[in-house]
Tab-separated table of C-alpha atoms in Angstrom:
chain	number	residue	atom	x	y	z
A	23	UNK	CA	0.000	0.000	0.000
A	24	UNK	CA	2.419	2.380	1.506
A	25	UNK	CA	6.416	2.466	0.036
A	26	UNK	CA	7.562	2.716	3.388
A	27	UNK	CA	8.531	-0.031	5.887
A	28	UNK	CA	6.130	-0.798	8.211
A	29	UNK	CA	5.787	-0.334	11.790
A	30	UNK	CA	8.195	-1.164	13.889
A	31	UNK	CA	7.954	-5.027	15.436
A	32	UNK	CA	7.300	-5.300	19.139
A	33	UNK	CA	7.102	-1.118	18.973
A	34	UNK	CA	5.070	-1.106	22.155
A	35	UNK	CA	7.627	-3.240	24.486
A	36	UNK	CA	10.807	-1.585	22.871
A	37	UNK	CA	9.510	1.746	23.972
A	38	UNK	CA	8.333	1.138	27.237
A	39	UNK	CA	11.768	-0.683	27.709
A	40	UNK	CA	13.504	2.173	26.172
A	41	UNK	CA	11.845	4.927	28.286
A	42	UNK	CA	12.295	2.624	31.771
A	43	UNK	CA	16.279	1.820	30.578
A	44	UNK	CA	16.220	5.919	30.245
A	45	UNK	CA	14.989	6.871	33.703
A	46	UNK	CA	16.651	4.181	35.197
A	47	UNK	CA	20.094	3.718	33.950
A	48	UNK	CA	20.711	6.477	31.249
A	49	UNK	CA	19.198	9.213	33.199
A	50	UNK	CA	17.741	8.773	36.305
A	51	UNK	CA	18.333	12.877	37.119
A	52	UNK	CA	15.250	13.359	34.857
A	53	UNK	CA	12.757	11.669	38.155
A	54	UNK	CA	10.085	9.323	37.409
A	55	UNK	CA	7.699	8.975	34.589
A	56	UNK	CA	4.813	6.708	33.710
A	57	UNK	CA	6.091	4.740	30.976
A	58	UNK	CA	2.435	3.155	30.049
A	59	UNK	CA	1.005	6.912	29.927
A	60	UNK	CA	3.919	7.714	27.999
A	61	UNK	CA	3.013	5.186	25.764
A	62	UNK	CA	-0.751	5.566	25.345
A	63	UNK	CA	0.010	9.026	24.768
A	64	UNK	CA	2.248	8.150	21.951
A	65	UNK	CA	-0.182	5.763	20.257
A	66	UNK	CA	-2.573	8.045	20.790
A	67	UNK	CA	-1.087	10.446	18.318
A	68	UNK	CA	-1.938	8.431	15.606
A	69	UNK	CA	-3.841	5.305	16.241
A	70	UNK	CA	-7.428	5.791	14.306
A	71	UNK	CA	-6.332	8.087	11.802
A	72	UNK	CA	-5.522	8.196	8.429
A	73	UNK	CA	-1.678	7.547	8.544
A	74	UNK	CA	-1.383	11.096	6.042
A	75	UNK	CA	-2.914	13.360	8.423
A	76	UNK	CA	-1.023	13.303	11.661
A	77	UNK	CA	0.225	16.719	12.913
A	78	UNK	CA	3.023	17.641	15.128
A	79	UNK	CA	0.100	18.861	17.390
A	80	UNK	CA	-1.196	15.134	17.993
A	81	UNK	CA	1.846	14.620	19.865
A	82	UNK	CA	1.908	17.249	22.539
A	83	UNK	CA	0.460	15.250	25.243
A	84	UNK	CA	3.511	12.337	24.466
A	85	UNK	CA	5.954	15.656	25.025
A	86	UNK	CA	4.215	17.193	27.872
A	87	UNK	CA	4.580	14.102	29.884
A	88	UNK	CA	7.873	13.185	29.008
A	89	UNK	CA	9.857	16.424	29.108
A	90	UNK	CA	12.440	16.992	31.129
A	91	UNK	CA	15.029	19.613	31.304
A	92	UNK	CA	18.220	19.971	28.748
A	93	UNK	CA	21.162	20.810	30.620
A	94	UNK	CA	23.252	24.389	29.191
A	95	UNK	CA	25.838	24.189	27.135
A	96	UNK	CA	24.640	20.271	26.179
A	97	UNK	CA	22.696	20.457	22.456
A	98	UNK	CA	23.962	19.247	19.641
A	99	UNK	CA	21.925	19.795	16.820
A	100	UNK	CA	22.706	18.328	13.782
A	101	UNK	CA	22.584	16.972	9.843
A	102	UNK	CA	23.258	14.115	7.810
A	103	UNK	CA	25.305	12.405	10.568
A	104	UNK	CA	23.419	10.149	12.904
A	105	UNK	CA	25.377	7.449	14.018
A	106	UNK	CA	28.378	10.008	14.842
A	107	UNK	CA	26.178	11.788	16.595
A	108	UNK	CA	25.168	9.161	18.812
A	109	UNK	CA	28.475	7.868	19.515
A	110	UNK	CA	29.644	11.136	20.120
A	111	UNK	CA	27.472	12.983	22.623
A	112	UNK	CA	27.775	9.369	24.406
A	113	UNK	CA	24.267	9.083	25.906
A	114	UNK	CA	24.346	12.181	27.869
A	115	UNK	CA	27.510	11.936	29.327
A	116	UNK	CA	29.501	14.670	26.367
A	117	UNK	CA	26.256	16.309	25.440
A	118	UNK	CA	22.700	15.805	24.907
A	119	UNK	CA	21.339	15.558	21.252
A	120	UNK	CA	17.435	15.268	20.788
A	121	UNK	CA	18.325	11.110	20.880
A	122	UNK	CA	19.613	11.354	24.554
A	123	UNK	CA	16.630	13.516	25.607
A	124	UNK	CA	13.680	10.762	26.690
A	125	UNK	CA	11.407	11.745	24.155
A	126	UNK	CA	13.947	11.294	21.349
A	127	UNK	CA	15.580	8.348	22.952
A	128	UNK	CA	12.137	6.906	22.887
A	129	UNK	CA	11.987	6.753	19.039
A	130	UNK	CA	15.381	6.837	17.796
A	131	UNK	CA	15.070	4.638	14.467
A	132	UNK	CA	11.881	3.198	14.963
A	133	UNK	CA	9.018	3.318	12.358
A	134	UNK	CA	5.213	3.340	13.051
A	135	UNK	CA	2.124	4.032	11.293
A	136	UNK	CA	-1.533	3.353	12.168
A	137	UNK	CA	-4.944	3.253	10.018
A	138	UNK	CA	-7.616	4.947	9.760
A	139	UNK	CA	-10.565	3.383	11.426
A	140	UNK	CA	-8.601	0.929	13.173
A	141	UNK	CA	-6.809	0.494	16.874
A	142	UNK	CA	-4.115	-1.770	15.236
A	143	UNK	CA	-0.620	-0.160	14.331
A	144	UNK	CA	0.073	-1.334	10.215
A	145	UNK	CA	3.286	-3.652	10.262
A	146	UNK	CA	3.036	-4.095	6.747
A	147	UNK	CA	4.050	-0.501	5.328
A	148	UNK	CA	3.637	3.051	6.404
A	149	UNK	CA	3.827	6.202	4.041
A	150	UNK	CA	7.080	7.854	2.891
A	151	UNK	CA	7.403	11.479	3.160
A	152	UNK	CA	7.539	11.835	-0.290
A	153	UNK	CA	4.109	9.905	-0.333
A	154	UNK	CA	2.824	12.457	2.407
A	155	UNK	CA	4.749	15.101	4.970
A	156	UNK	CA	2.134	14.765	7.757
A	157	UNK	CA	2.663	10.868	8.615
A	158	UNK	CA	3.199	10.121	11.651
A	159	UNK	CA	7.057	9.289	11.973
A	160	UNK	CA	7.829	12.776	10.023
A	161	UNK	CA	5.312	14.800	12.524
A	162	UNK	CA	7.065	13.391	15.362
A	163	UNK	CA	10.503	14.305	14.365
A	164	UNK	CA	9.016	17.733	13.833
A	165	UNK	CA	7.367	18.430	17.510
A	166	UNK	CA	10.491	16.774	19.176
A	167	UNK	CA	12.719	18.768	17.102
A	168	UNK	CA	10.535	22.163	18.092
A	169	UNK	CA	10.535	20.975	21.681
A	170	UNK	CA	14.188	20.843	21.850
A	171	UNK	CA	15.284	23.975	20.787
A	172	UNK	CA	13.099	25.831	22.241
A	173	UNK	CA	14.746	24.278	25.557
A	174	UNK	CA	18.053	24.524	24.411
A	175	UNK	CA	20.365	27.128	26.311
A	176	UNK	CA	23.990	28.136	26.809
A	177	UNK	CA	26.360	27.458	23.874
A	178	UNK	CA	24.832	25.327	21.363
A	179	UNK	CA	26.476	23.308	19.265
A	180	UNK	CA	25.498	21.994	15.524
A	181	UNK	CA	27.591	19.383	14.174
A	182	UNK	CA	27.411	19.111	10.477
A	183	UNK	CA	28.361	16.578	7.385
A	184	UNK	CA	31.255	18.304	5.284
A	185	UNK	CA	30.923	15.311	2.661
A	186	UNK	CA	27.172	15.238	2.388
A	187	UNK	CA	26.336	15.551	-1.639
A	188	UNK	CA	24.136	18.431	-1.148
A	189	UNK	CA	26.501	20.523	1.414
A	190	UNK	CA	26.493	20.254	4.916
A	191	UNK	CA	23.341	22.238	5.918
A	192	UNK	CA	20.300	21.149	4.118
A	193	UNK	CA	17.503	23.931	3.760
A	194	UNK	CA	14.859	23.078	3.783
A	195	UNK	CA	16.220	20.905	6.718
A	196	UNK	CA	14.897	20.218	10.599
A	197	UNK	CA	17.701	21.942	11.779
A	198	UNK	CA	16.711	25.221	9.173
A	199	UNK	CA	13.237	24.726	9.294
A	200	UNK	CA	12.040	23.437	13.090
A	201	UNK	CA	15.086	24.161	15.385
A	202	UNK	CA	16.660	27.672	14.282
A	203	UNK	CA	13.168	29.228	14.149
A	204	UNK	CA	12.703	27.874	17.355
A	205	UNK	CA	15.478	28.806	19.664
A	206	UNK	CA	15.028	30.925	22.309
A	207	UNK	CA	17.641	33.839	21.408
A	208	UNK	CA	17.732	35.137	24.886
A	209	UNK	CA	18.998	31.781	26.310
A	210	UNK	CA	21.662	31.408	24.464
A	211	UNK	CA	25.161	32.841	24.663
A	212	UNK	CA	27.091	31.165	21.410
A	213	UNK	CA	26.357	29.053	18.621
A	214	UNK	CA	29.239	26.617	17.443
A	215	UNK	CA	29.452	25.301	14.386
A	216	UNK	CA	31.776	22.065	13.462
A	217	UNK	CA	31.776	20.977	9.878
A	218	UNK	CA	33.438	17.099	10.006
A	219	UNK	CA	33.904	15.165	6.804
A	220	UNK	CA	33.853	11.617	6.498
A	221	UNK	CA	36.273	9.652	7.299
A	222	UNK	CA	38.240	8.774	3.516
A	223	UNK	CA	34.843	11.306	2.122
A	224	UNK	CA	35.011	13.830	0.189
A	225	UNK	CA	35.050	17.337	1.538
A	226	UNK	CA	32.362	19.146	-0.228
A	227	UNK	CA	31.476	21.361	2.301
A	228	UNK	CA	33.545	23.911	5.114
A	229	UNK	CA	33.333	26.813	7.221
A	230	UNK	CA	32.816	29.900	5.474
A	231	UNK	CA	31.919	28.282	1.948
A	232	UNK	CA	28.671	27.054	0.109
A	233	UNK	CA	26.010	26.140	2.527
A	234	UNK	CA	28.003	26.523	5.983
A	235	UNK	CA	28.222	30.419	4.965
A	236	UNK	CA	24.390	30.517	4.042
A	237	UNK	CA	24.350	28.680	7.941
A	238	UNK	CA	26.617	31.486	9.140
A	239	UNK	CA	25.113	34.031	7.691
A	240	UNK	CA	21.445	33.513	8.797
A	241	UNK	CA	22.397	32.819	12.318
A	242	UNK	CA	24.774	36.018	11.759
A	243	UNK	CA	21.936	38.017	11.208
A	244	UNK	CA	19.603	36.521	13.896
A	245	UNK	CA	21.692	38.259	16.045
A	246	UNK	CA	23.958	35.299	17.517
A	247	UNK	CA	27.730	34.865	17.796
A	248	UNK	CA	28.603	31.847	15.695
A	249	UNK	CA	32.032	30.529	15.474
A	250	UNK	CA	32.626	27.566	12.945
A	251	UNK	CA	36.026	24.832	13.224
A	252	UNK	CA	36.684	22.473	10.066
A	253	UNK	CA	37.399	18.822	10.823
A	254	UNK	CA	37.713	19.650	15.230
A	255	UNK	CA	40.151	17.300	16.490
């Protein structure tokens, strides 16, 4: 039906793992949460509806009961560079990307869908964004994204993909289109940029040049001081 994979086997026990392994062992400084209401409030998001029409809305009760706060000086926003990403902010313990808050943590590389008229969550295949930008996995992505920039303070840091084909920072983009608009300007003291290329890639992309200047420029006139280091030991 759908070209995208479909949801996510086991979703509901991965999460509610995932959210107790994050309050428990990841990080237990963010106090206790109901991982069933968590849940519930999750499905609830989207179960019932036509998998095309979820909003970043339908999710506010999911980030209203699992926010917490973002330590300063922790984000790390970035593009095109997941898995580094993960490995380096460490869980938490260098800094915290939206993956090592609980609500992104909670989602990281899953896939879900539901359908309309129906409780059941579709295992078979759930819409691209190409087929549709309001599905449910894309709306997510977009709330969490809003939700943690707007509670992002102190330096900030974006980490970006100096080999990526289409330059290092994408517009339209989450970072350009649901976190930049959304950060509180008043919070913050510095935004640092690091442009890394792959390891053996190509570098396409660097400070100053091509897309990082559009990046540098727009923050530039935003009002924020933005420094920017190539390749940062």
């Amino acid at each position: 039906k759908w070209k995208g994979e479909g949801t996510t086997k086991n979703l509901e026990s991965i999460v509610i793992g995932r959210c107790y392994d994050y309050i428990r062992i990841v990080n237990p400084a963010v106090g206790e949460k109901n991982c069933s209401e968590i849940w519930e409030a999750f499905k609830n998001a989207f179960i019932n509806k036509d998998p095309c029409s979820i909003l970043p809305k339908d999710y506010e009760l999911f980030i209203n009961l699992s926010l917490h706060t973002i330590p300063p000086n922790k984000s790390l926003f970035w593009e095109n560079n997941h898995l580094l990403v993960n490995a380096f902010a460490g869980r938490g313990r260098r800094y915290m990307s939206l993956a090592d808050t609980l609500f992104g943590f909670f989602a990281d590389f899953l896939n879900w869908c539901g359908q309309a008229n129906s409780a059941g969550l579709d295992y078979e295949s759930c819409p691209t964004t190409e087929e549709c930008e309001n599905n449910a996995v894309e709306s997510f992505w977009r709330m969490a994204s809003i939700t943690y920039a707007q509670h992002s303070s102190g330096v900030i840091h974006v980490l970006l993909n100096g080999s990526s084909v289409g330059g290092a920072y994408p517009d339209p983009g989450f970072f350009a289109d649901y976190e930049i608009p959304n950060l509180q300007k008043d919070k913050i003291s510095k935004i640092v940029i690091w442009v890394v290329d792959d390891i053996e890639g190509p570098d396409i992309d660097s400070c100053g040049n091509y897309t990082v200047k559009e990046l540098e420029n727009r923050l530039k006139i935003l009002g924020y001081d933005v420094t920017c280091t190539n390749n940062y030991k």
